Coordinates of C-alpha atoms in Angstrom, one line a residue:
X1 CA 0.0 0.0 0.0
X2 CA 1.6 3.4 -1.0
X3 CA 1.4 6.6 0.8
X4 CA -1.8 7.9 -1.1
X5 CA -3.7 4.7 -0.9
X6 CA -2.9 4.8 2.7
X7 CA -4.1 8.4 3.6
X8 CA -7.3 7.5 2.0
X9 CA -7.8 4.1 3.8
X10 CA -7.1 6.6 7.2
X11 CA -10.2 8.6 6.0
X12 CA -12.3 5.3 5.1
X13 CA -11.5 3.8 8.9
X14 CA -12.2 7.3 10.7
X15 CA -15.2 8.0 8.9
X16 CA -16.2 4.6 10.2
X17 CA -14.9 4.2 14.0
X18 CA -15.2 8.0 14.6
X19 CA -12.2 8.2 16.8
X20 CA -8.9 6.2 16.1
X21 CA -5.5 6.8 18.1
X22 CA -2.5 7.0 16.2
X23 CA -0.9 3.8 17.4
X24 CA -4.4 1.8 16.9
X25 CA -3.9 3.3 13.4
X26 CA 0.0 2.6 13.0
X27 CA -0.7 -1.4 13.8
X28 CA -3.6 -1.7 11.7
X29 CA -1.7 0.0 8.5
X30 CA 1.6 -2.2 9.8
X31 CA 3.8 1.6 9.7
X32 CA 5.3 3.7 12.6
X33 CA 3.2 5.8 14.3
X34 CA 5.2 8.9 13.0
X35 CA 4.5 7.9 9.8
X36 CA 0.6 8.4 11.1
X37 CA 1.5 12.0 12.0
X38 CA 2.9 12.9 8.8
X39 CA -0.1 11.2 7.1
X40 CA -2.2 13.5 9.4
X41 CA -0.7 16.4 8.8
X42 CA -0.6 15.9 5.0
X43 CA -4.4 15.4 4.5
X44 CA -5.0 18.4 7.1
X45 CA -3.1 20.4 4.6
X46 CA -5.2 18.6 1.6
X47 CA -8.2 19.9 3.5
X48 CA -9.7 17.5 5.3
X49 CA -11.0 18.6 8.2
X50 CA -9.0 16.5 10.8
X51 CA -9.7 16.8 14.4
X52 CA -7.2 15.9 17.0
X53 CA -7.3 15.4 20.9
X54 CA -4.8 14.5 22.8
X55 CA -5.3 11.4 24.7
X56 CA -8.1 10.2 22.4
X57 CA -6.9 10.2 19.2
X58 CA -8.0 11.8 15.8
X59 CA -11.5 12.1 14.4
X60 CA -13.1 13.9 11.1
X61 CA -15.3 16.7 11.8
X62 CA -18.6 16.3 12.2
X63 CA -21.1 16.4 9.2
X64 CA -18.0 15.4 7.1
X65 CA -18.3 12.8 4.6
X66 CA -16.3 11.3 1.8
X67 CA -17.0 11.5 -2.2
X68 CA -19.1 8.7 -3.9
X69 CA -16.4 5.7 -4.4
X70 CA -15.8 3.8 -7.1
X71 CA -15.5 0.1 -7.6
X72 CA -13.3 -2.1 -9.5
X73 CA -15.6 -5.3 -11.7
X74 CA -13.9 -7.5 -8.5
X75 CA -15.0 -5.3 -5.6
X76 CA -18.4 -4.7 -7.7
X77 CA -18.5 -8.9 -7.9
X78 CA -17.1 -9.2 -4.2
X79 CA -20.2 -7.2 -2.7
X80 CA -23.1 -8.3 -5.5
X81 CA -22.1 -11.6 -5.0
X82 CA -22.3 -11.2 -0.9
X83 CA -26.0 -9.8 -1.7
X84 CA -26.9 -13.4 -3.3
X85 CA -25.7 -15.4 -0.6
X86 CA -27.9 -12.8 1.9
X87 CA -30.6 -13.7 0.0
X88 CA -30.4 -17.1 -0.1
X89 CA -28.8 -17.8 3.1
X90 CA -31.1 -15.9 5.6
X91 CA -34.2 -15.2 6.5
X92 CA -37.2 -12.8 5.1
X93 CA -36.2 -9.6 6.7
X94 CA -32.6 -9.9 5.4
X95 CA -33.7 -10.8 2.2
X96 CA -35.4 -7.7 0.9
X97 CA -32.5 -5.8 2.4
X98 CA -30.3 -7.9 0.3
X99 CA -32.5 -7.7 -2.6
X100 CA -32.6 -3.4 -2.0
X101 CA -28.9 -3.1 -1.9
X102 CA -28.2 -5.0 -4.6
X103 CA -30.4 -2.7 -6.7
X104 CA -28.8 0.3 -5.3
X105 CA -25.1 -0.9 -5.9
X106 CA -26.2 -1.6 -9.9
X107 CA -27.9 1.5 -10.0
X108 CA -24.3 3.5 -9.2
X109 CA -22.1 1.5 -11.0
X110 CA -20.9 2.7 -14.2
X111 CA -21.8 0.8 -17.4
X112 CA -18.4 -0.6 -18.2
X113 CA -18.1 -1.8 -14.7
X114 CA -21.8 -3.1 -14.3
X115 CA -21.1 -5.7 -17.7
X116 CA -17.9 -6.4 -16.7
X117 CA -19.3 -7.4 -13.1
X118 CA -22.1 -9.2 -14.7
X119 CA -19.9 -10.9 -16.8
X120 CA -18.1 -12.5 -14.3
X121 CA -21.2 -13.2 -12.2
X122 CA -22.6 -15.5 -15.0
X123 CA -19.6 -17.5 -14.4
X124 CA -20.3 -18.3 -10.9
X125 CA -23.2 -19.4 -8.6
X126 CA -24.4 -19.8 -5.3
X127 CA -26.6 -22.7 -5.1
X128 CA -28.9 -23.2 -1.6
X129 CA -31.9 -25.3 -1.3
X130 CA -33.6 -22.6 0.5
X131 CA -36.6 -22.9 3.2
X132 CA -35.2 -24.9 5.5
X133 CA -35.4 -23.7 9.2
X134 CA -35.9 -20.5 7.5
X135 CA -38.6 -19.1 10.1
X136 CA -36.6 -20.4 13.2
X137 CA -33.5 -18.2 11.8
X138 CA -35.3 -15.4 11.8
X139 CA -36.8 -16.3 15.2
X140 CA -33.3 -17.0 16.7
X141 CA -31.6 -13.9 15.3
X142 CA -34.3 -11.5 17.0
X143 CA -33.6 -13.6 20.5
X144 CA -29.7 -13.5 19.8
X145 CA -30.3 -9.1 19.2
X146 CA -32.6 -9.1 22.6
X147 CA -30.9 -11.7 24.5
X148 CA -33.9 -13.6 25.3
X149 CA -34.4 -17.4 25.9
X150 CA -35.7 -19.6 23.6
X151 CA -38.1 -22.8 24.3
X152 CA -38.4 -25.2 21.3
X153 CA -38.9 -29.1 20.8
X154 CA -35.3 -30.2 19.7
X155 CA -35.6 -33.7 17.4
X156 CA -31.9 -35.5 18.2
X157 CA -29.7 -37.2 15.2
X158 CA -29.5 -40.1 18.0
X159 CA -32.2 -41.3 20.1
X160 CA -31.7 -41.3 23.9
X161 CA -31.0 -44.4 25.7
X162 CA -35.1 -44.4 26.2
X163 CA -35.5 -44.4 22.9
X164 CA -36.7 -40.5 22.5
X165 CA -35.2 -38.7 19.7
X166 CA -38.2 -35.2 20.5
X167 CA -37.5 -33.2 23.7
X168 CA -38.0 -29.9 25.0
X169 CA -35.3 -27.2 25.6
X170 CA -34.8 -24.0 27.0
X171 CA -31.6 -22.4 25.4
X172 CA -29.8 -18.7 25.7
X173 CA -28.9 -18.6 21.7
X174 CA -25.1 -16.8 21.6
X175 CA -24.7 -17.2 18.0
X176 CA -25.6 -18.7 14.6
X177 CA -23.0 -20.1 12.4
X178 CA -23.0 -21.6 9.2
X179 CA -21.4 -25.2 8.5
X180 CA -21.6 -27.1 5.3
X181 CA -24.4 -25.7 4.1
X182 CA -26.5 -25.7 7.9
X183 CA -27.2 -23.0 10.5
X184 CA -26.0 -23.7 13.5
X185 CA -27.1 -22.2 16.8
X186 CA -24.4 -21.8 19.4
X187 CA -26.6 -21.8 23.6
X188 CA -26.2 -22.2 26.5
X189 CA -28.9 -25.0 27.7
X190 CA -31.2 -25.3 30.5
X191 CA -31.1 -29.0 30.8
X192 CA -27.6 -29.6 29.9
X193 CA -25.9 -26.9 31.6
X194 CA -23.6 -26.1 28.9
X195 CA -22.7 -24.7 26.1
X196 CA -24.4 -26.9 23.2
X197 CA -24.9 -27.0 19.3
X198 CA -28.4 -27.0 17.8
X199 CA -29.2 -27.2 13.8
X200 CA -32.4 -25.0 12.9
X201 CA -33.2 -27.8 11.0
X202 CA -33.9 -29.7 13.6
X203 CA -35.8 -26.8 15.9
X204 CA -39.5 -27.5 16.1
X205 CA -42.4 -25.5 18.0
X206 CA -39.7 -22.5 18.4
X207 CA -40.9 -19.9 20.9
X208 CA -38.9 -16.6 22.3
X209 CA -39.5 -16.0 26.0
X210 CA -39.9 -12.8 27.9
X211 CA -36.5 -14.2 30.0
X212 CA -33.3 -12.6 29.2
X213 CA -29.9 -13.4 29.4
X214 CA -26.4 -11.7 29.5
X215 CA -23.5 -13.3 27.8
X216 CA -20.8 -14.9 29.9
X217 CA -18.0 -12.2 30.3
X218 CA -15.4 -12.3 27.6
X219 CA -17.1 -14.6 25.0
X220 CA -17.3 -13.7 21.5
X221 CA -18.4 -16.1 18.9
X222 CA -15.9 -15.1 16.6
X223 CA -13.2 -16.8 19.1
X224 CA -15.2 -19.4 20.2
X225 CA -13.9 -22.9 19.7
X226 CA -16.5 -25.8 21.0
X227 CA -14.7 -28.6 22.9
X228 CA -13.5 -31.8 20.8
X229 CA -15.5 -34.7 22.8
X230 CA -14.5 -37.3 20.4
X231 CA -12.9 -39.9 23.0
X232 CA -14.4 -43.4 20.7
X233 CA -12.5 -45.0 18.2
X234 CA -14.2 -46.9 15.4
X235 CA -11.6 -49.2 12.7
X236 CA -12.8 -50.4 9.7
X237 CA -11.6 -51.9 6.8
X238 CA -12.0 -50.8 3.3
X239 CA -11.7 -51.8 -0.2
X240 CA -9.1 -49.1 -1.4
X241 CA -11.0 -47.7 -4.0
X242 CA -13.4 -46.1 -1.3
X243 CA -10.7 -43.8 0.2
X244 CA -11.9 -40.8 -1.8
X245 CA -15.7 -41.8 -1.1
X246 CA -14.4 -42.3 2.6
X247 CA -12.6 -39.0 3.0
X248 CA -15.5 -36.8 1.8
X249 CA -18.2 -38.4 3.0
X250 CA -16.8 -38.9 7.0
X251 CA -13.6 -37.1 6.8
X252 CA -14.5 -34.8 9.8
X253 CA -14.0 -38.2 11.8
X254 CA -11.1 -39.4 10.2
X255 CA -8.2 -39.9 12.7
X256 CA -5.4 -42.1 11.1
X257 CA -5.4 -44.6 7.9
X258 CA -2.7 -47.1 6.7
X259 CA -2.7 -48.0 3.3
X260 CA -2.3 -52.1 3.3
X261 CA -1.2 -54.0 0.3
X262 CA -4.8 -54.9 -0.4
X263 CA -7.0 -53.1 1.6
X264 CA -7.2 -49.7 3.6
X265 CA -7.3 -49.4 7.8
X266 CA -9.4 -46.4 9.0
X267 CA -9.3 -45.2 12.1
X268 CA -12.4 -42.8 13.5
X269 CA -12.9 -40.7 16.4
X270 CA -16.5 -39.8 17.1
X271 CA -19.0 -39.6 20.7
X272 CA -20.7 -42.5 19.8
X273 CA -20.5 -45.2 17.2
X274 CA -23.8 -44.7 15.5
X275 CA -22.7 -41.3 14.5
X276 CA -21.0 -43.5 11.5
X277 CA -24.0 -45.1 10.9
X278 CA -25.4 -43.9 7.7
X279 CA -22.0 -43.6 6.7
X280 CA -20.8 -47.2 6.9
X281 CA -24.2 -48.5 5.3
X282 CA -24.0 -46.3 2.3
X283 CA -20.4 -47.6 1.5
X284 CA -22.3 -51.2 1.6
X285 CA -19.7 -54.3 1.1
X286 CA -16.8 -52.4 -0.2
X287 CA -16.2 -51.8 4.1
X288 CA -16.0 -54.6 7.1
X289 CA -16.4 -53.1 10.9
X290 CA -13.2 -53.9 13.0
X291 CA -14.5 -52.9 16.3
X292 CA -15.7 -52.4 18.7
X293 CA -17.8 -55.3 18.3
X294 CA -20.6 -53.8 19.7
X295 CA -20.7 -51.2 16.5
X296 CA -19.7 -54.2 14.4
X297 CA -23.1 -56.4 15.0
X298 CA -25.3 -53.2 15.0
X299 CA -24.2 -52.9 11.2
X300 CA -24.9 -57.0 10.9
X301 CA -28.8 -56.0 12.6
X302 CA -29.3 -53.1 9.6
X303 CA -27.7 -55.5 7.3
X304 CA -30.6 -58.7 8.2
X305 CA -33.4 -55.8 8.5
X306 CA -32.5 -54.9 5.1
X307 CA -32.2 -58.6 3.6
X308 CA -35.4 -59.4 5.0
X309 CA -37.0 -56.4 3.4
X310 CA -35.2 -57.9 0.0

């Protein structure tokens, strides 16, 4: 980044944070914070109306903005492109806004940019089947914004040891994050006690309570790192061919794999056993269960519930 790029990237992050000290500004643009005066003093003599006080730092004057700024095709794609996925990706109220910005960014866009950004659009999409848990996102984000609880029935990937997949929860959402394709709400829970994971796409009967709840001190989602509570091990052996079909389909639980002469040892790490499952059915006869044995002969039940069905 040159000098001029740089003075103008100082106006950009004033005009957004208000006040900035000089050393916050030095570390952010990686330069010395003398080199923050001189900047400072330059664009004070371009005639930007700079304010400085010490012990707080610098700040534009008030009712001072910037000039309209222009976009390259790329930073035209980057943000018309972001405006699809808002669409797509969250729920009604977001939507139109994505929708209304989009039209506005085209609208200012000069021609030659606009093709060219359209251009390159065609060559890429965003593809989302849309409409699922679509209602509970937009429930959860207006909890999340009001810290309020939120009761819902919760329908489990694996049942409880009583054979109930459908309880009730009451959760303190923290966040909402989006994995493979799913939204994920980050809470604390009622029942639990801790911190747990919930798909939307599992939320049923969602309902936001009049109870509030304050963040623990210090967390930010943006940091947060859930606990890896894979302590089982699950070994199987595979034809060879199957390691690509292995690797994407269950690669998250994936912990070590030898390559035999004729066949391929896979070693998994997952809370329970069943969580492989689906997996180990849909790779059919190509894979034999190792252990533990108890995991072994629930694939031999599925495997005489589907040949008497046959």
């Amino acid at each position: 980044m040159n000098k001029t790029e740089r003075q103008f990237a100082i106006m950009l992050e004033l005009q957004r944070s208000k006040v900035l000290r000089a050393e916050d500004l030095a570390a952010h643009f990686e330069t010395s914070v003398r080199t923050i005066y001189r900047d400072m003093q330059a664009l004070s003599e371009a005639g930007v109306p700079i304010l400085g006080s010490p012990g707080h730092g610098y700040s534009l004057m008030e009712g001072y903005f910037l000039p309209p700024i222009g976009f390259s095709a790329e930073e035209a794609v980057a943000l018309l492109m972001g405006t699809d996925m808002i669409e797509q990706r969250l729920d009604g109220d977001y939507k139109s806004a994505a929708r209304a910005a989009r039209s506005k960014i085209e609208a200012i866009l000069p021609e030659p940019i606009r093709e060219a950004s359209a251009i390159v659009r065609e060559t890429m999409q965003i593809l989302h089947p849309g409409g699922q848990g679509e209602n509970e996102l937009g429930q959860v984000r207006g909890a999340i914004l009001e810290r309020r609880k939120i009761r819902m029935l919760y329908l489990k990937k694996i049942p409880d040891s009583d054979g109930k997949r459908m309880n009730e929860r009451i959760v303190a959402p923290y966040g909402l994050v989006l994995v493979q394709g799913n939204w994920i709400m980050i809470a604390r829970c009622d029942l639990r006690q801790e911190v747990r994971h919930f798909r939307l796409s599992r939320m049923r009967d969602v309902t936001v309570l009049e109870e509030r709840y304050s963040l623990p001190h210090g967390f930010k989602l943006s940091q947060y790192r859930p606990p890896d509570d894979r302590k089982l091990h699950v070994m199987i052996r595979a034809n060879p061919e199957m390691t690509d079909k292995i690797a994407e389909t269950a690669g998250f639980y994936i912990e070590a794999a030898e390559q035999r002469e004729r066949s391929l040892l896979v070693q998994f790490r997952v809370r329970q056993p069943e969580e492989l499952l689906p997996h180990v059915l849909s790779w059919g006869g190509d894979v034999e269960v190792l252990e533990p044995e108890s995991f072994r002969n629930r694939i031999r039940e599925e495997a005489e519930k589907m040949l008497k069905r046959y």
